Amino acid sequence: MYKYLYLCVELKKSHIAKEGLFQYRNMFQLVNVNSLENVIRAYLRMAEEHTEAAQAQSSAAVAVLELDDLDNIATPESILMSAVCGEDAQDRSDRTILLPWVKFLWESYCQCLELLRINTHCEALYHDIARMAFNFCLKYNRKSEFRRLCDKLRKHLEDICKSTNQTTGVSITKMETQQLCLDTRLFQLDCAIQMELWQEAYKAIEDIHGLMALSKKTPVPKTMANYYQKLAMVFSKAGNQLFHAAALLKLFQLTRELKKNLTKDDMQRMASHVLIATLSIPLPSAHPEFDRFIEADKSPLEKAQKLAVLLGLQQPPSRASLLKEVTVINAIEAIPGDNNPLAPYVRPLKDVTIMRLIRQISQVYESIEFDRLLNMASFCSIF
């Protein structure tokens, strides 16, 4: 079998390798699972080694891997651009040597995942290959393939939830299966954040929350802390200061309850982070009844309720409710200026301060000179 797969890799015949692995799985999935696992790992290892060797031969790998879609290596536009620009021999060599191996490796991962997706004896191997595929997308900056991989794993999970009990079927009710799925989605979330694919990161968070809700056992505190930390990061990138602060507050409360040996400096640092994030939340609208006339998307309340579920909240938080909870936290008064991790909150804080300043001025003055207003807002360099 090893020789058979070796020839498939050398000839880049992934579809023939798939047929051989399919037959081998049917013969050994019940009688010798270790042999099946060793064969699949050896196949993927050979594919990875050949891809890395091809990358080493390519002096322009970075430029080649900017191609958006592996399914369209040579598009009509690229052929026309090559004729106009006069693509040199090195570029053609890179395209010939490297990309076919990258495509072959990608197809190999997908085929192995399809092969093992419903086999309870190979669950650990399935999730190992999923993480290998995520690393592949991260290493070669394959954003299109990353999205496809996320969709594929999501479809596999849906099929598992719908499937009936079989001899070799995977059951989502098993604690081991739930934990493996959860670990893979957490790894997926980390990769999505590293690749700055925030939409995929949010989808991964929804999947993680669904798995935690499905489990009868409460996730370990370390997992929940990681979940809240990543959730706060995604909310921050989305510009949602309200739920960003709410996620940080949940993280702080969890850490304070579980880490009895937390130092005073660490406690103050986390409390300061929560306090600054909460103060950076934009002020609520003075006339919320008018907002419905300018909302073009879903109801803000509907969105907020959906996000609140991810945080385990009964109802959406508000700026006032978060400030009320923050009052019990002893926030640090002096924040260091060097390499300040709270620097991203400077601009939101200035925006909130200016808005509050203008509101207060409007209640006192009918008119005011612009120069005087600028002096009042001297903390802001651009008005």
mmCIF file of C-alpha atoms in Angstrom:
data_model
loop_
_atom_site.group_PDB
_atom_site.id
_atom_site.type_symbol
_atom_site.label_atom_id
_atom_site.label_comp_id
_atom_site.label_asym_id
_atom_site.label_seq_id
_atom_site.Cartn_x
_atom_site.Cartn_y
_atom_site.Cartn_z
ATOM 1 C CA MET A 1 0.000 0.000 0.000
ATOM 2 C CA TYR A 2 2.862 2.360 0.763
ATOM 3 C CA LYS A 3 4.354 1.781 -2.690
ATOM 4 C CA TYR A 4 0.965 2.354 -4.281
ATOM 5 C CA LEU A 5 0.544 5.690 -2.495
ATOM 6 C CA TYR A 6 4.158 6.627 -3.232
ATOM 7 C CA LEU A 7 3.472 6.257 -6.961
ATOM 8 C CA CYS A 8 0.252 8.263 -6.616
ATOM 9 C CA VAL A 9 2.178 11.093 -4.962
ATOM 10 C CA GLU A 10 5.005 10.998 -7.494
ATOM 11 C CA LEU A 11 2.499 11.157 -10.361
ATOM 12 C CA LYS A 12 0.254 13.655 -8.537
ATOM 13 C CA LYS A 13 -2.761 11.374 -9.010
ATOM 14 C CA SER A 14 -4.851 12.288 -5.982
ATOM 15 C CA HIS A 15 -8.051 10.739 -7.359
ATOM 16 C CA ILE A 16 -6.326 7.357 -7.787
ATOM 17 C CA ALA A 17 -4.942 7.608 -4.251
ATOM 18 C CA LYS A 18 -8.470 8.311 -3.026
ATOM 19 C CA GLU A 19 -9.793 5.108 -4.608
ATOM 20 C CA GLY A 20 -7.002 3.042 -3.075
ATOM 21 C CA LEU A 21 -7.518 4.564 0.371
ATOM 22 C CA PHE A 22 -11.256 3.977 0.099
ATOM 23 C CA GLN A 23 -10.733 0.273 -0.541
ATOM 24 C CA TYR A 24 -8.098 0.042 2.200
ATOM 25 C CA ARG A 25 -10.446 1.720 4.678
ATOM 26 C CA ASN A 26 -13.237 -0.755 3.928
ATOM 27 C CA MET A 27 -10.883 -3.669 4.578
ATOM 28 C CA PHE A 28 -9.156 -2.460 7.747
ATOM 29 C CA GLN A 29 -11.385 0.077 9.545
ATOM 30 C CA LEU A 30 -12.794 -2.643 11.826
ATOM 31 C CA VAL A 31 -9.924 -5.120 12.068
ATOM 32 C CA ASN A 32 -6.778 -2.959 12.052
ATOM 33 C CA VAL A 33 -7.389 0.738 12.596
ATOM 34 C CA ASN A 34 -3.721 1.415 13.360
ATOM 35 C CA SER A 35 -2.698 0.198 9.920
ATOM 36 C CA LEU A 36 -5.251 2.504 8.274
ATOM 37 C CA GLU A 37 -4.038 5.441 10.351
ATOM 38 C CA ASN A 38 -0.380 4.762 9.547
ATOM 39 C CA VAL A 39 -1.096 4.522 5.821
ATOM 40 C CA ILE A 40 -3.052 7.803 5.725
ATOM 41 C CA ARG A 41 -0.444 9.648 7.777
ATOM 42 C CA ALA A 42 2.328 8.339 5.523
ATOM 43 C CA TYR A 43 0.417 9.465 2.435
ATOM 44 C CA LEU A 44 -0.068 12.989 3.766
ATOM 45 C CA ARG A 45 3.537 13.136 4.966
ATOM 46 C CA MET A 46 4.790 12.287 1.469
ATOM 47 C CA ALA A 47 2.508 14.933 -0.045
ATOM 48 C CA GLU A 48 3.754 17.543 2.439
ATOM 49 C CA GLU A 49 7.409 16.684 1.821
ATOM 50 C CA HIS A 50 7.018 16.993 -1.949
ATOM 51 C CA THR A 51 5.229 20.324 -1.545
ATOM 52 C CA GLU A 52 7.950 21.679 0.727
ATOM 53 C CA ALA A 53 10.599 20.510 -1.731
ATOM 54 C CA ALA A 54 8.784 22.298 -4.547
ATOM 55 C CA GLN A 55 8.618 25.449 -2.463
ATOM 56 C CA ALA A 56 12.347 25.275 -1.822
ATOM 57 C CA GLN A 57 12.958 25.170 -5.574
ATOM 58 C CA SER A 58 10.845 28.213 -6.198
ATOM 59 C CA SER A 59 12.502 31.595 -5.736
ATOM 60 C CA ALA A 60 9.234 33.462 -6.122
ATOM 61 C CA ALA A 61 6.893 31.368 -3.983
ATOM 62 C CA VAL A 62 5.320 34.383 -2.306
ATOM 63 C CA ALA A 63 4.304 35.958 -5.592
ATOM 64 C CA VAL A 64 2.906 32.698 -6.926
ATOM 65 C CA LEU A 65 0.842 31.952 -3.838
ATOM 66 C CA GLU A 66 -1.050 35.221 -4.188
ATOM 67 C CA LEU A 67 -3.306 33.406 -6.661
ATOM 68 C CA ASP A 68 -6.824 33.640 -5.281
ATOM 69 C CA ASP A 69 -8.220 30.240 -6.228
ATOM 70 C CA LEU A 70 -6.443 26.904 -6.615
ATOM 71 C CA ASP A 71 -9.245 25.634 -8.838
ATOM 72 C CA ASN A 72 -8.327 28.209 -11.477
ATOM 73 C CA ILE A 73 -4.546 28.080 -11.817
ATOM 74 C CA ALA A 74 -4.419 29.346 -15.406
ATOM 75 C CA THR A 75 -7.297 31.727 -16.074
ATOM 76 C CA PRO A 76 -7.837 33.501 -19.409
ATOM 77 C CA GLU A 77 -6.934 36.773 -17.701
ATOM 78 C CA SER A 78 -3.625 35.371 -16.435
ATOM 79 C CA ILE A 79 -2.754 33.997 -19.888
ATOM 80 C CA LEU A 80 -3.491 37.358 -21.500
ATOM 81 C CA MET A 81 -1.488 39.195 -18.825
ATOM 82 C CA SER A 82 1.424 36.816 -19.405
ATOM 83 C CA ALA A 83 1.413 37.566 -23.130
ATOM 84 C CA VAL A 84 1.259 41.322 -22.576
ATOM 85 C CA CYS A 85 3.791 41.569 -19.749
ATOM 86 C CA GLY A 86 6.217 38.953 -21.050
ATOM 87 C CA GLU A 87 6.380 36.556 -18.101
ATOM 88 C CA ASP A 88 9.956 35.352 -17.656
ATOM 89 C CA ALA A 89 11.166 31.764 -17.376
ATOM 90 C CA GLN A 90 11.474 31.853 -13.583
ATOM 91 C CA ASP A 91 7.848 32.871 -13.162
ATOM 92 C CA ARG A 92 6.715 30.091 -15.465
ATOM 93 C CA SER A 93 8.899 27.633 -13.580
ATOM 94 C CA ASP A 94 7.386 28.675 -10.270
ATOM 95 C CA ARG A 95 3.892 28.258 -11.617
ATOM 96 C CA THR A 96 4.762 24.845 -13.039
ATOM 97 C CA ILE A 97 6.648 23.438 -10.030
ATOM 98 C CA LEU A 98 5.034 24.841 -6.922
ATOM 99 C CA LEU A 99 1.328 25.380 -7.467
ATOM 100 C CA PRO A 100 0.507 21.861 -8.717
ATOM 101 C CA TRP A 101 1.968 20.417 -5.521
ATOM 102 C CA VAL A 102 0.075 22.897 -3.367
ATOM 103 C CA LYS A 103 -3.105 21.916 -5.176
ATOM 104 C CA PHE A 104 -2.294 18.211 -4.782
ATOM 105 C CA LEU A 105 -1.706 18.601 -1.050
ATOM 106 C CA TRP A 106 -4.974 20.509 -0.645
ATOM 107 C CA GLU A 107 -6.894 17.792 -2.502
ATOM 108 C CA SER A 108 -5.220 15.127 -0.355
ATOM 109 C CA TYR A 109 -6.398 16.774 2.862
ATOM 110 C CA CYS A 110 -9.955 17.086 1.546
ATOM 111 C CA GLN A 111 -10.073 13.470 0.384
ATOM 112 C CA CYS A 112 -8.817 12.124 3.702
ATOM 113 C CA LEU A 113 -11.356 14.209 5.609
ATOM 114 C CA GLU A 114 -14.169 12.863 3.438
ATOM 115 C CA LEU A 115 -12.832 9.350 3.927
ATOM 116 C CA LEU A 116 -12.850 9.514 7.733
ATOM 117 C CA ARG A 117 -15.720 11.858 8.540
ATOM 118 C CA ILE A 118 -18.199 9.185 9.737
ATOM 119 C CA ASN A 119 -15.796 6.621 11.179
ATOM 120 C CA THR A 120 -15.866 6.532 14.962
ATOM 121 C CA HIS A 121 -12.614 4.519 15.099
ATOM 122 C CA CYS A 122 -10.712 7.293 13.305
ATOM 123 C CA GLU A 123 -12.109 10.374 15.047
ATOM 124 C CA ALA A 124 -8.758 11.470 16.439
ATOM 125 C CA LEU A 125 -7.112 11.054 13.033
ATOM 126 C CA TYR A 126 -9.899 13.038 11.362
ATOM 127 C CA HIS A 127 -9.400 15.989 13.695
ATOM 128 C CA ASP A 128 -5.609 15.763 13.375
ATOM 129 C CA ILE A 129 -5.962 16.037 9.590
ATOM 130 C CA ALA A 130 -8.351 18.970 9.996
ATOM 131 C CA ARG A 131 -5.716 20.810 12.039
ATOM 132 C CA MET A 132 -3.062 19.881 9.468
ATOM 133 C CA ALA A 133 -5.278 21.389 6.761
ATOM 134 C CA PHE A 134 -5.696 24.581 8.796
ATOM 135 C CA ASN A 135 -1.918 24.797 9.178
ATOM 136 C CA PHE A 136 -1.600 24.321 5.420
ATOM 137 C CA CYS A 137 -3.928 27.275 4.785
ATOM 138 C CA LEU A 138 -2.005 29.355 7.301
ATOM 139 C CA LYS A 139 1.431 28.434 5.943
ATOM 140 C CA TYR A 140 0.599 29.084 2.299
ATOM 141 C CA ASN A 141 -1.865 31.925 2.974
ATOM 142 C CA ARG A 142 -4.726 30.071 1.281
ATOM 143 C CA LYS A 143 -7.722 32.184 2.298
ATOM 144 C CA SER A 144 -10.121 30.766 -0.286
ATOM 145 C CA GLU A 145 -9.260 27.222 0.740
ATOM 146 C CA PHE A 146 -9.583 28.149 4.418
ATOM 147 C CA ARG A 147 -13.179 29.258 3.851
ATOM 148 C CA ARG A 148 -13.942 26.052 1.957
ATOM 149 C CA LEU A 149 -12.388 23.971 4.711
ATOM 150 C CA CYS A 150 -14.513 25.707 7.349
ATOM 151 C CA ASP A 151 -17.658 25.091 5.294
ATOM 152 C CA LYS A 152 -16.674 21.452 4.769
ATOM 153 C CA LEU A 153 -16.137 20.799 8.481
ATOM 154 C CA ARG A 154 -19.370 22.599 9.312
ATOM 155 C CA LYS A 155 -21.243 20.389 6.843
ATOM 156 C CA HIS A 156 -19.617 17.285 8.335
ATOM 157 C CA LEU A 157 -20.743 18.329 11.816
ATOM 158 C CA GLU A 158 -24.295 18.888 10.587
ATOM 159 C CA ASP A 159 -24.308 15.430 9.006
ATOM 160 C CA ILE A 160 -23.089 13.878 12.261
ATOM 161 C CA CYS A 161 -25.870 15.594 14.210
ATOM 162 C CA LYS A 162 -28.482 14.319 11.738
ATOM 163 C CA SER A 163 -27.154 10.779 11.336
ATOM 164 C CA THR A 164 -28.642 7.778 13.133
ATOM 165 C CA ASN A 165 -26.575 5.380 15.219
ATOM 166 C CA GLN A 166 -24.528 3.010 13.073
ATOM 167 C CA THR A 167 -21.853 0.429 13.751
ATOM 168 C CA THR A 168 -19.034 2.719 12.692
ATOM 169 C CA GLY A 169 -20.915 6.019 12.849
ATOM 170 C CA VAL A 170 -19.806 9.039 14.870
ATOM 171 C CA SER A 171 -22.204 10.084 17.643
ATOM 172 C CA ILE A 172 -22.248 13.720 18.712
ATOM 173 C CA THR A 173 -23.714 12.683 22.081
ATOM 174 C CA LYS A 174 -20.380 11.171 23.153
ATOM 175 C CA MET A 175 -18.261 13.406 25.374
ATOM 176 C CA GLU A 176 -15.081 12.449 23.511
ATOM 177 C CA THR A 177 -16.590 13.475 20.169
ATOM 178 C CA GLN A 178 -17.804 16.793 21.560
ATOM 179 C CA GLN A 179 -14.381 17.575 23.019
ATOM 180 C CA LEU A 180 -12.582 16.723 19.765
ATOM 181 C CA CYS A 181 -14.966 18.935 17.788
ATOM 182 C CA LEU A 182 -14.552 21.747 20.304
ATOM 183 C CA ASP A 183 -10.746 21.573 20.219
ATOM 184 C CA THR A 184 -10.755 21.643 16.414
ATOM 185 C CA ARG A 185 -13.059 24.685 16.316
ATOM 186 C CA LEU A 186 -10.863 26.506 18.821
ATOM 187 C CA PHE A 187 -7.865 25.799 16.590
ATOM 188 C CA GLN A 188 -9.904 26.983 13.605
ATOM 189 C CA LEU A 189 -10.684 30.207 15.473
ATOM 190 C CA ASP A 190 -6.988 30.803 16.206
ATOM 191 C CA CYS A 191 -6.085 30.314 12.533
ATOM 192 C CA ALA A 192 -8.905 32.592 11.363
ATOM 193 C CA ILE A 193 -7.667 35.342 13.670
ATOM 194 C CA GLN A 194 -4.075 34.919 12.474
ATOM 195 C CA MET A 195 -5.251 35.144 8.852
ATOM 196 C CA GLU A 196 -7.482 38.125 9.753
ATOM 197 C CA LEU A 197 -10.570 36.406 8.367
ATOM 198 C CA TRP A 198 -12.953 37.943 10.888
ATOM 199 C CA GLN A 199 -16.145 36.649 9.299
ATOM 200 C CA GLU A 200 -14.825 33.098 9.532
ATOM 201 C CA ALA A 201 -13.703 33.790 13.092
ATOM 202 C CA TYR A 202 -17.235 34.841 14.007
ATOM 203 C CA LYS A 203 -18.675 31.692 12.389
ATOM 204 C CA ALA A 204 -16.189 29.599 14.357
ATOM 205 C CA ILE A 205 -17.346 31.307 17.559
ATOM 206 C CA GLU A 206 -20.945 30.409 16.732
ATOM 207 C CA ASP A 207 -19.895 26.793 16.173
ATOM 208 C CA ILE A 208 -17.986 26.744 19.462
ATOM 209 C CA HIS A 209 -20.956 28.140 21.359
ATOM 210 C CA GLY A 210 -23.241 25.562 19.761
ATOM 211 C CA LEU A 211 -20.940 22.728 20.818
ATOM 212 C CA MET A 212 -20.673 24.056 24.374
ATOM 213 C CA ALA A 213 -24.469 24.334 24.566
ATOM 214 C CA LEU A 214 -24.801 20.775 23.275
ATOM 215 C CA SER A 215 -22.473 19.370 25.910
ATOM 216 C CA LYS A 216 -23.892 18.366 29.276
ATOM 217 C CA LYS A 217 -20.533 19.069 30.897
ATOM 218 C CA THR A 218 -19.350 22.599 31.563
ATOM 219 C CA PRO A 219 -16.164 23.406 29.602
ATOM 220 C CA VAL A 220 -12.989 23.724 31.620
ATOM 221 C CA PRO A 221 -12.179 27.282 32.798
ATOM 222 C CA LYS A 222 -9.122 27.480 30.536
ATOM 223 C CA THR A 223 -11.322 26.842 27.490
ATOM 224 C CA MET A 224 -13.864 29.448 28.588
ATOM 225 C CA ALA A 225 -11.132 32.023 29.217
ATOM 226 C CA ASN A 226 -9.708 31.409 25.750
ATOM 227 C CA TYR A 227 -13.232 31.677 24.302
ATOM 228 C CA TYR A 228 -13.967 35.033 25.972
ATOM 229 C CA GLN A 229 -10.556 36.414 25.017
ATOM 230 C CA LYS A 230 -11.009 35.539 21.331
ATOM 231 C CA LEU A 231 -14.607 36.750 21.396
ATOM 232 C CA ALA A 232 -13.485 40.131 22.740
ATOM 233 C CA MET A 233 -10.885 40.365 19.967
ATOM 234 C CA VAL A 234 -13.444 39.632 17.237
ATOM 235 C CA PHE A 235 -15.887 42.190 18.659
ATOM 236 C CA SER A 236 -13.086 44.754 18.768
ATOM 237 C CA LYS A 237 -12.197 44.165 15.110
ATOM 238 C CA ALA A 238 -15.888 44.481 14.222
ATOM 239 C CA GLY A 239 -16.014 47.873 15.955
ATOM 240 C CA ASN A 240 -18.595 46.675 18.487
ATOM 241 C CA GLN A 241 -17.324 48.374 21.634
ATOM 242 C CA LEU A 242 -20.346 47.360 23.713
ATOM 243 C CA PHE A 243 -19.938 43.602 23.332
ATOM 244 C CA HIS A 244 -16.149 43.919 23.336
ATOM 245 C CA ALA A 245 -16.369 45.395 26.830
ATOM 246 C CA ALA A 246 -18.952 42.783 27.870
ATOM 247 C CA ALA A 247 -16.641 39.951 26.766
ATOM 248 C CA LEU A 248 -13.712 41.468 28.675
ATOM 249 C CA LEU A 249 -15.898 41.763 31.766
ATOM 250 C CA LYS A 250 -16.871 38.082 31.526
ATOM 251 C CA LEU A 251 -13.190 37.180 31.150
ATOM 252 C CA PHE A 252 -12.261 39.279 34.192
ATOM 253 C CA GLN A 253 -15.013 37.780 36.342
ATOM 254 C CA LEU A 254 -14.015 34.241 35.349
ATOM 255 C CA THR A 255 -10.333 34.899 36.048
ATOM 256 C CA ARG A 256 -11.017 36.541 39.413
ATOM 257 C CA GLU A 257 -13.219 33.649 40.574
ATOM 258 C CA LEU A 258 -10.892 30.838 39.549
ATOM 259 C CA LYS A 259 -7.368 32.229 39.983
ATOM 260 C CA LYS A 260 -7.031 32.726 43.697
ATOM 261 C CA ASN A 261 -3.294 33.398 43.373
ATOM 262 C CA LEU A 262 -3.746 36.254 40.887
ATOM 263 C CA THR A 263 -1.312 39.058 41.745
ATOM 264 C CA LYS A 264 -2.503 42.559 42.521
ATOM 265 C CA ASP A 265 -0.759 43.960 39.437
ATOM 266 C CA ASP A 266 -2.468 41.438 37.168
ATOM 267 C CA MET A 267 -5.822 42.172 38.779
ATOM 268 C CA GLN A 268 -5.376 45.921 38.325
ATOM 269 C CA ARG A 269 -4.234 45.469 34.734
ATOM 270 C CA MET A 270 -7.293 43.427 33.822
ATOM 271 C CA ALA A 271 -9.617 45.767 35.725
ATOM 272 C CA SER A 272 -8.159 48.767 33.919
ATOM 273 C CA HIS A 273 -8.673 47.037 30.585
ATOM 274 C CA VAL A 274 -12.336 46.410 31.385
ATOM 275 C CA LEU A 275 -12.863 49.942 32.688
ATOM 276 C CA ILE A 276 -11.301 51.665 29.676
ATOM 277 C CA ALA A 277 -13.184 49.409 27.263
ATOM 278 C CA THR A 278 -16.463 50.212 29.011
ATOM 279 C CA LEU A 279 -15.829 53.954 28.994
ATOM 280 C CA SER A 280 -15.060 53.702 25.267
ATOM 281 C CA ILE A 281 -18.587 52.503 24.488
ATOM 282 C CA PRO A 282 -20.402 55.211 22.463
ATOM 283 C CA LEU A 283 -23.119 57.089 24.314
ATOM 284 C CA PRO A 284 -26.653 55.846 23.661
ATOM 285 C CA SER A 285 -28.840 57.796 21.276
ATOM 286 C CA ALA A 286 -30.701 60.732 22.818
ATOM 287 C CA HIS A 287 -33.749 59.872 20.694
ATOM 288 C CA PRO A 288 -33.824 56.094 20.166
ATOM 289 C CA GLU A 289 -37.346 56.322 18.773
ATOM 290 C CA PHE A 290 -35.892 57.913 15.621
ATOM 291 C CA ASP A 291 -33.363 55.129 14.983
ATOM 292 C CA ARG A 292 -35.906 52.888 13.298
ATOM 293 C CA PHE A 293 -36.197 55.379 10.441
ATOM 294 C CA ILE A 294 -32.532 55.049 9.476
ATOM 295 C CA GLU A 295 -31.941 51.338 10.155
ATOM 296 C CA ALA A 296 -31.617 49.487 6.842
ATOM 297 C CA ASP A 297 -30.544 46.097 8.196
ATOM 298 C CA LYS A 298 -31.907 43.812 10.879
ATOM 299 C CA SER A 299 -33.309 45.236 14.063
ATOM 300 C CA PRO A 300 -30.463 46.332 16.373
ATOM 301 C CA LEU A 301 -32.233 44.555 19.221
ATOM 302 C CA GLU A 302 -32.340 41.309 17.248
ATOM 303 C CA LYS A 303 -28.610 41.563 16.535
ATOM 304 C CA ALA A 304 -27.837 42.384 20.148
ATOM 305 C CA GLN A 305 -29.850 39.417 21.417
ATOM 306 C CA LYS A 306 -28.000 37.081 19.071
ATOM 307 C CA LEU A 307 -24.628 38.379 20.285
ATOM 308 C CA ALA A 308 -25.730 38.246 23.923
ATOM 309 C CA VAL A 309 -26.376 34.512 23.549
ATOM 310 C CA LEU A 310 -22.710 34.007 22.628
ATOM 311 C CA LEU A 311 -21.752 35.564 25.970
ATOM 312 C CA GLY A 312 -24.276 33.523 27.921
ATOM 313 C CA LEU A 313 -26.321 36.614 28.830
ATOM 314 C CA GLN A 314 -30.089 36.578 29.290
ATOM 315 C CA GLN A 315 -30.465 39.977 27.658
ATOM 316 C CA PRO A 316 -28.204 42.362 25.726
ATOM 317 C CA PRO A 317 -25.950 44.521 27.905
ATOM 318 C CA SER A 318 -26.000 48.300 27.879
ATOM 319 C CA ARG A 319 -23.418 50.939 28.620
ATOM 320 C CA ALA A 320 -25.152 51.738 31.903
ATOM 321 C CA SER A 321 -25.393 48.096 33.007
ATOM 322 C CA LEU A 322 -21.711 47.476 32.276
ATOM 323 C CA LEU A 323 -20.669 50.631 34.129
ATOM 324 C CA LYS A 324 -22.740 49.478 37.090
ATOM 325 C CA GLU A 325 -20.889 46.155 37.170
ATOM 326 C CA VAL A 326 -17.529 47.842 36.676
ATOM 327 C CA THR A 327 -18.026 50.000 39.765
ATOM 328 C CA VAL A 328 -17.178 47.028 41.972
ATOM 329 C CA ILE A 329 -13.778 46.681 40.257
ATOM 330 C CA ASN A 330 -10.805 48.528 41.747
ATOM 331 C CA ALA A 331 -9.372 49.880 38.498
ATOM 332 C CA ILE A 332 -5.846 51.162 38.430
ATOM 333 C CA GLU A 333 -5.547 54.941 38.398
ATOM 334 C CA ALA A 334 -2.173 55.361 36.739
ATOM 335 C CA ILE A 335 -1.734 53.482 33.476
ATOM 336 C CA PRO A 336 1.862 53.149 32.156
ATOM 337 C CA GLY A 337 2.556 54.990 28.937
ATOM 338 C CA ASP A 338 5.256 52.751 27.442
ATOM 339 C CA ASN A 339 3.959 49.945 25.227
ATOM 340 C CA ASN A 340 0.503 50.613 26.590
ATOM 341 C CA PRO A 341 -1.881 47.775 25.663
ATOM 342 C CA LEU A 342 -4.810 50.142 26.224
ATOM 343 C CA ALA A 343 -3.716 52.546 23.477
ATOM 344 C CA PRO A 344 -6.422 51.346 21.011
ATOM 345 C CA TYR A 345 -9.047 52.812 23.343
ATOM 346 C CA VAL A 346 -7.700 56.375 23.137
ATOM 347 C CA ARG A 347 -9.655 57.298 20.012
ATOM 348 C CA PRO A 348 -13.005 55.820 21.176
ATOM 349 C CA LEU A 349 -12.583 57.576 24.528
ATOM 350 C CA LYS A 350 -11.986 60.897 22.772
ATOM 351 C CA ASP A 351 -15.079 60.356 20.625
ATOM 352 C CA VAL A 352 -17.223 59.660 23.678
ATOM 353 C CA THR A 353 -15.760 62.647 25.540
ATOM 354 C CA ILE A 354 -16.390 65.040 22.645
ATOM 355 C CA MET A 355 -19.968 63.808 22.289
ATOM 356 C CA ARG A 356 -20.626 64.304 25.984
ATOM 357 C CA LEU A 357 -18.978 67.759 25.863
ATOM 358 C CA ILE A 358 -21.172 68.897 22.972
ATOM 359 C CA ARG A 359 -24.304 67.594 24.695
ATOM 360 C CA GLN A 360 -23.509 69.504 27.871
ATOM 361 C CA ILE A 361 -22.675 72.691 25.944
ATOM 362 C CA SER A 362 -25.992 72.456 24.078
ATOM 363 C CA GLN A 363 -27.825 72.452 27.415
ATOM 364 C CA VAL A 364 -26.040 75.591 28.656
ATOM 365 C CA TYR A 365 -25.435 77.784 25.583
ATOM 366 C CA GLU A 366 -27.616 78.837 22.689
ATOM 367 C CA SER A 367 -24.506 79.698 20.683
ATOM 368 C CA ILE A 368 -20.767 79.513 21.263
ATOM 369 C CA GLU A 369 -17.703 80.743 19.411
ATOM 370 C CA PHE A 370 -15.915 78.041 17.513
ATOM 371 C CA ASP A 371 -12.502 78.998 18.939
ATOM 372 C CA ARG A 372 -13.841 78.605 22.459
ATOM 373 C CA LEU A 373 -15.253 75.203 21.595
ATOM 374 C CA LEU A 374 -11.865 74.172 20.232
ATOM 375 C CA ASN A 375 -10.201 75.267 23.467
ATOM 376 C CA MET A 376 -12.637 73.136 25.466
ATOM 377 C CA ALA A 377 -11.756 70.168 23.271
ATOM 378 C CA SER A 378 -8.010 70.765 23.453
ATOM 379 C CA PHE A 379 -7.390 67.092 24.272
ATOM 380 C CA CYS A 380 -8.251 66.231 20.674
ATOM 381 C CA SER A 381 -5.814 67.206 17.914
ATOM 382 C CA ILE A 382 -8.406 66.948 15.099
ATOM 383 C CA PHE A 383 -11.890 68.307 15.632
#
